[in-house]
Short mmCIF file of C-alpha atoms in Angstrom, two decimals:
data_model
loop_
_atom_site.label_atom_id
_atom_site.label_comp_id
_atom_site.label_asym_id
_atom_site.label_seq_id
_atom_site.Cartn_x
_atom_site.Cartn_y
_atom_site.Cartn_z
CA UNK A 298 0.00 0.00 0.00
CA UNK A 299 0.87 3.60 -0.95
CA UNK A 300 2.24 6.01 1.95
CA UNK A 301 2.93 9.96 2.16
CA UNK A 302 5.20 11.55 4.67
CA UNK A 303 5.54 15.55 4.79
CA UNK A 304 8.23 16.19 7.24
CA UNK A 305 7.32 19.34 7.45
CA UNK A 306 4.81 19.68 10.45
CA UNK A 307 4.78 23.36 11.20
CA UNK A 308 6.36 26.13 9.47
CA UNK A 309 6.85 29.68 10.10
CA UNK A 310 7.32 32.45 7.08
CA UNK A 311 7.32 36.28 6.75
CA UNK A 312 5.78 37.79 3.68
CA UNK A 313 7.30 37.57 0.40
CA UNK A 314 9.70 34.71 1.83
CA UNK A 315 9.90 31.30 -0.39
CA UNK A 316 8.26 28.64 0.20
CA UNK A 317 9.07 24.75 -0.19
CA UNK A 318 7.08 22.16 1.11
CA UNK A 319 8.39 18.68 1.44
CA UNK A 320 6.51 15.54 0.54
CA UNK A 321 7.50 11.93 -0.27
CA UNK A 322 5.34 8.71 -1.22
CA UNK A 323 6.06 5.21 -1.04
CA UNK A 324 4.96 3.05 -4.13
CA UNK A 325 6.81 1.74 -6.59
CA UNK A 326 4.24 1.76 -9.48
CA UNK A 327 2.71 4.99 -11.17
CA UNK A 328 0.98 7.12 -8.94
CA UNK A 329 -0.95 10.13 -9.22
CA UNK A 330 -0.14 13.24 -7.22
CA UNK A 331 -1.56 15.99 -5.30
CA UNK A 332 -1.44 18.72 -3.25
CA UNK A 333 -4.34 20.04 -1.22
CA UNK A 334 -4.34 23.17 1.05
CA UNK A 335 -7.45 23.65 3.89
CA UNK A 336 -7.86 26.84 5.03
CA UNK A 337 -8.55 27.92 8.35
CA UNK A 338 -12.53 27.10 8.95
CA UNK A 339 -12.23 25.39 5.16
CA UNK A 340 -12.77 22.43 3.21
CA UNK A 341 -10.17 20.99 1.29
CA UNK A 342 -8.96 22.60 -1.98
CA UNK A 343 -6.70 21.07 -4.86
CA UNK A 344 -3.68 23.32 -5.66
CA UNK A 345 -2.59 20.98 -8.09
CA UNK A 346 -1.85 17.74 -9.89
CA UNK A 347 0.35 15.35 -11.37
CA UNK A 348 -1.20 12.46 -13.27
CA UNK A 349 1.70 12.47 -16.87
CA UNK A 350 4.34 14.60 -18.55
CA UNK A 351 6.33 17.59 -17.59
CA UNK A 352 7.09 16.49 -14.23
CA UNK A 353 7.07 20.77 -13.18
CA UNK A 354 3.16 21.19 -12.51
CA UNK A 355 2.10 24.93 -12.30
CA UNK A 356 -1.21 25.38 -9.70
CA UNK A 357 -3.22 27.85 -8.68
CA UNK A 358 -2.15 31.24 -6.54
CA UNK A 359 1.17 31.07 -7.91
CA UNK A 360 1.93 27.44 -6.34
CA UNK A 361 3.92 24.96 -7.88
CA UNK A 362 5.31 21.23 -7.72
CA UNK A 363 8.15 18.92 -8.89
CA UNK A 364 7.55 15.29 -9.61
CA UNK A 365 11.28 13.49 -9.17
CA UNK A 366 10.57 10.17 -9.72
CA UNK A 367 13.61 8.78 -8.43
CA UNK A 368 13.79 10.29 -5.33
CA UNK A 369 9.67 9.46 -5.03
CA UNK A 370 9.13 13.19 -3.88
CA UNK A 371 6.61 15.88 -4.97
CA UNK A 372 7.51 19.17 -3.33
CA UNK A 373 5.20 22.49 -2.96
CA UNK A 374 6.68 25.32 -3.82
CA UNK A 375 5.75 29.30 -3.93
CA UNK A 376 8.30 31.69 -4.59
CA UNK A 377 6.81 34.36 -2.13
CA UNK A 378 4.37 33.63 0.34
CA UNK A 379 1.46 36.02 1.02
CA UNK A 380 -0.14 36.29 4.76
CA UNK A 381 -2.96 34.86 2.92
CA UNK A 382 -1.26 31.47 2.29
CA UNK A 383 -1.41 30.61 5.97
CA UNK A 384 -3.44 27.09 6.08
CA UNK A 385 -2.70 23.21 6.31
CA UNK A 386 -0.99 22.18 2.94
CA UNK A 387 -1.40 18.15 2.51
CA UNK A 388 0.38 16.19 -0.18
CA UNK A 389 -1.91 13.47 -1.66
CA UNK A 390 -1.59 10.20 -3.08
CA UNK A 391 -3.43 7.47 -5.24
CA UNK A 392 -1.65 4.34 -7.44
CA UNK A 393 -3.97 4.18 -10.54
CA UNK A 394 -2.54 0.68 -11.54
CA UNK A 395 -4.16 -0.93 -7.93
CA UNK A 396 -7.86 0.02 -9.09
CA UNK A 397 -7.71 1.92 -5.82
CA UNK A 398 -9.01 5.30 -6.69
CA UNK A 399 -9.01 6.86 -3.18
CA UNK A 400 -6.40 8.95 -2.25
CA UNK A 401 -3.93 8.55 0.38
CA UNK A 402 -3.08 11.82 2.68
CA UNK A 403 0.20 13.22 3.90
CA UNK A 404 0.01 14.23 7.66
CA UNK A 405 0.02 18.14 6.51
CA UNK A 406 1.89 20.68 7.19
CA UNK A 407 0.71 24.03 8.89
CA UNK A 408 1.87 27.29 7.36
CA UNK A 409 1.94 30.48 9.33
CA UNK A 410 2.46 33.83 7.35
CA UNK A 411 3.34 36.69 9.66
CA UNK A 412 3.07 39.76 7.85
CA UNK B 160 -21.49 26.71 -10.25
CA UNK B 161 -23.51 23.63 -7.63
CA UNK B 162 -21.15 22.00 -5.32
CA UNK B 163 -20.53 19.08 -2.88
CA UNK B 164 -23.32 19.53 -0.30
CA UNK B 165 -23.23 18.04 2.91
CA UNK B 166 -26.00 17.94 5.81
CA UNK B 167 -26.07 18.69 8.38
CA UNK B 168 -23.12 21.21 8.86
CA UNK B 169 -22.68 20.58 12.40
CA UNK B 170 -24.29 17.69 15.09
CA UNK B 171 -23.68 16.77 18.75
CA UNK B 172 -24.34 13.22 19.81
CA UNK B 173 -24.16 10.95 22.98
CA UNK B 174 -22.35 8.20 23.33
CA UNK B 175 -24.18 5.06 22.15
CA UNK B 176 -26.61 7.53 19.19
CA UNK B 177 -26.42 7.01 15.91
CA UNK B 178 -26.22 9.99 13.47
CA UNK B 179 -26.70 9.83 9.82
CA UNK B 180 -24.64 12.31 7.24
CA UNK B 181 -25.78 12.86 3.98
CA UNK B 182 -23.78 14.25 0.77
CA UNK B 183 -25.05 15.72 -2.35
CA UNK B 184 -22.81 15.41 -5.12
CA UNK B 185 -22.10 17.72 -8.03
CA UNK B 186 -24.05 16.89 -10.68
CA UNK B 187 -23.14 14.36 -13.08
CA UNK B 188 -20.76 13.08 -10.68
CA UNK B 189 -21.08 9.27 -10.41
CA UNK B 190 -18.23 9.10 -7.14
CA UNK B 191 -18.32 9.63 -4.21
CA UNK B 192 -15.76 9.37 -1.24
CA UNK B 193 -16.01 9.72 2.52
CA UNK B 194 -13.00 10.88 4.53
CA UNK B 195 -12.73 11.10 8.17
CA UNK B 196 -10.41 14.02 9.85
CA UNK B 197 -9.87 14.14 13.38
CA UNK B 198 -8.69 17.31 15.20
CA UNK B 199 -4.93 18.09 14.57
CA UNK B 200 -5.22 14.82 12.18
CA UNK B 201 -5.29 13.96 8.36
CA UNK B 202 -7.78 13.10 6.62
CA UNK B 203 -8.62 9.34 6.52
CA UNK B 204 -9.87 7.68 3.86
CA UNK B 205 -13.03 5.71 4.80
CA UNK B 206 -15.38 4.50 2.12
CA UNK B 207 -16.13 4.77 -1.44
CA UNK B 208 -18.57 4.78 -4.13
CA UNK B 209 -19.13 4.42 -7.90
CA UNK B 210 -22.89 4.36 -10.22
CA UNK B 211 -23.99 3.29 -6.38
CA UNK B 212 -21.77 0.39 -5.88
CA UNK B 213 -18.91 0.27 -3.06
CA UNK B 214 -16.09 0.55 -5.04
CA UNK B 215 -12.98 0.93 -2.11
CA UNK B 216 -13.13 0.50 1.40
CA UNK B 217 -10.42 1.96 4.13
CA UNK B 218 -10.71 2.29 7.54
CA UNK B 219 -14.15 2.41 8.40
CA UNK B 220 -15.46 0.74 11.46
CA UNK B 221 -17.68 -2.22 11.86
CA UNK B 222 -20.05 0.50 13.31
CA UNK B 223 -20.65 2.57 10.64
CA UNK B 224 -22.26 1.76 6.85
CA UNK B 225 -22.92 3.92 4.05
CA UNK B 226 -24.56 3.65 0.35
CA UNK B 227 -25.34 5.84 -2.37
CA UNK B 228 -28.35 6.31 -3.65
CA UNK B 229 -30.04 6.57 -7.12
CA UNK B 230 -29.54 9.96 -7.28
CA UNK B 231 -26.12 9.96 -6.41
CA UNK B 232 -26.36 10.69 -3.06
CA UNK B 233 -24.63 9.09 -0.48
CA UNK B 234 -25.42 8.92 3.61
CA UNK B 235 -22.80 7.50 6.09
CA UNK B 236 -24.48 5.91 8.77
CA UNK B 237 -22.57 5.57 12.15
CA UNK B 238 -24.03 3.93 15.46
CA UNK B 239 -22.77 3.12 18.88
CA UNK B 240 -21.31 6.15 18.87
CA UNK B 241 -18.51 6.87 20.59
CA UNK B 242 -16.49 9.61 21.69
CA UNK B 243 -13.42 8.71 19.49
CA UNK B 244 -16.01 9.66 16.40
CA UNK B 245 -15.75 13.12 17.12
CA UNK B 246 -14.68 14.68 13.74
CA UNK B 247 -14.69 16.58 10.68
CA UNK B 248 -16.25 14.09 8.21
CA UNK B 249 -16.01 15.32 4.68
CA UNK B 250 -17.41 13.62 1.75
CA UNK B 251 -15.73 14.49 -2.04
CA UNK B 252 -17.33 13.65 -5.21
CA UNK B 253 -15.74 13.32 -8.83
CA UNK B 254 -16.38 11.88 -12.56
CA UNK B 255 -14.67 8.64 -13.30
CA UNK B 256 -11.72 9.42 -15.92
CA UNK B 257 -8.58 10.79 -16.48
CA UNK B 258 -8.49 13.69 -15.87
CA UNK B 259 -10.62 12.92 -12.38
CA UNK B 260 -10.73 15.92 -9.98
CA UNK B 261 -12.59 15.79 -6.74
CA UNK B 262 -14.19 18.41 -5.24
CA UNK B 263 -14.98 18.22 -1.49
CA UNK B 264 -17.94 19.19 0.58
CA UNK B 265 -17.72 21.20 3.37
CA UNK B 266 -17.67 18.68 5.78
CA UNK B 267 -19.94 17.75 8.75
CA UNK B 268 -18.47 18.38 12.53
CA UNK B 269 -19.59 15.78 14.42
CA UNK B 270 -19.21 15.74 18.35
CA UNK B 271 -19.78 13.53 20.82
CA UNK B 272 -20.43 13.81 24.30
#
């Protein structure tokens, strides 16, 4: 079975800082990749995806991800973080060669933003 | 544009009660998934549904059952209740495919006393 870790439990940024967000998955077959961010009070929201292709995936509010395949890692990443980026980010998983559509979660990690 | 909707928003339970949630999907959605999140926790993936069949099943307890209907809806049944159920439970809803996006609900807080 597929697993996520994001070692990155809590982290602490001031405005226009960068941003990378660590996440690996265990599986050796394809896999399908997320990231999801829940705001404060929120439901979950995708960011972005990687299903095929260029491995860089652009998402939305100026986030953005790198599949390396052989280091089984899909990192967040934002150039400059906004005050308004403070929520739980969560990394996401599913293996679409086990039938098992569901996806898998990451632990999250919890982004503060101090202006 | 319609989204996931899930009733009720917010319920408080004793131990021992059942409670019943209920998700709408988006139309023309024929998926739906049930995730559990406790406080501080992930979310955990519990049951799942396709055209109205079960189609995955995670870690669900004995103690709780769901099924989606003929309209698409789904309901997640829990009984016994206990105080351990106390959670966000969110239910997401997609179309089959490959380019397959879900969209979650809001979620429903459950509590129990």
């Amino acid at each position: 079975a597929q697993s996520v870790s994001q070692h990155n439990h809590h982290v602490i940024l001031s405005e226009a800082a960068s941003l990378e967000l660590g996440c690996n998955y265990s599986y050796g077959g394809t896999v399908n990749l997320f990231w999801y961010v829940q705001y404060p009070g929120q439901h979950l929201q995708l960011l972005l995806k990687y299903f095929s292709g260029d491995p860089l995936v652009k998402g939305i509010k100026g986030f953005e991800a790198e599949f390396i395949k052989s280091k089984f890692s899909f990192n967040l990443r934002k150039p400059s973080v906004q005050w308004s980026d403070t929520a739980e980010y969560f990394c996401a998983v599913n293996a679409p060669d086990t039938g098992r559509r569901a996806l898998t979660f990451g632990s999250g990690t919890r982004l503060q933003v101090q202006p | 544009a319609a989204g996931v909707i899930q009733s009720p928003r917010h319920l408080i339970k004793e131990k021992r009660e059942t409670a019943t949630l209920k998700c709408y999907p988006i139309p023309r959605h024929d998926t739906v998934y049930w995730y559990q999140q406790g406080p501080g926790q992930d979310p955990q993936f519990l049951i799942s549904f396709y055209e109205k069949m079960q189609s995955d099943k995670g870690s669900i307890p004995d103690r709780f059952s769901a099924q989606q209907f003929s309209d698409y809806h789904s309901e997640l049944n829990m009984s016994s209740l206990e105080l351990g159920d106390s959670a966000l439970y969110f239910c997401a809803s997609s179309l089959q495919g490959p380019a397959e996006k879900l969209f979650f609900g809001s979620g429903t807080q459950l509590s129990v006393l």
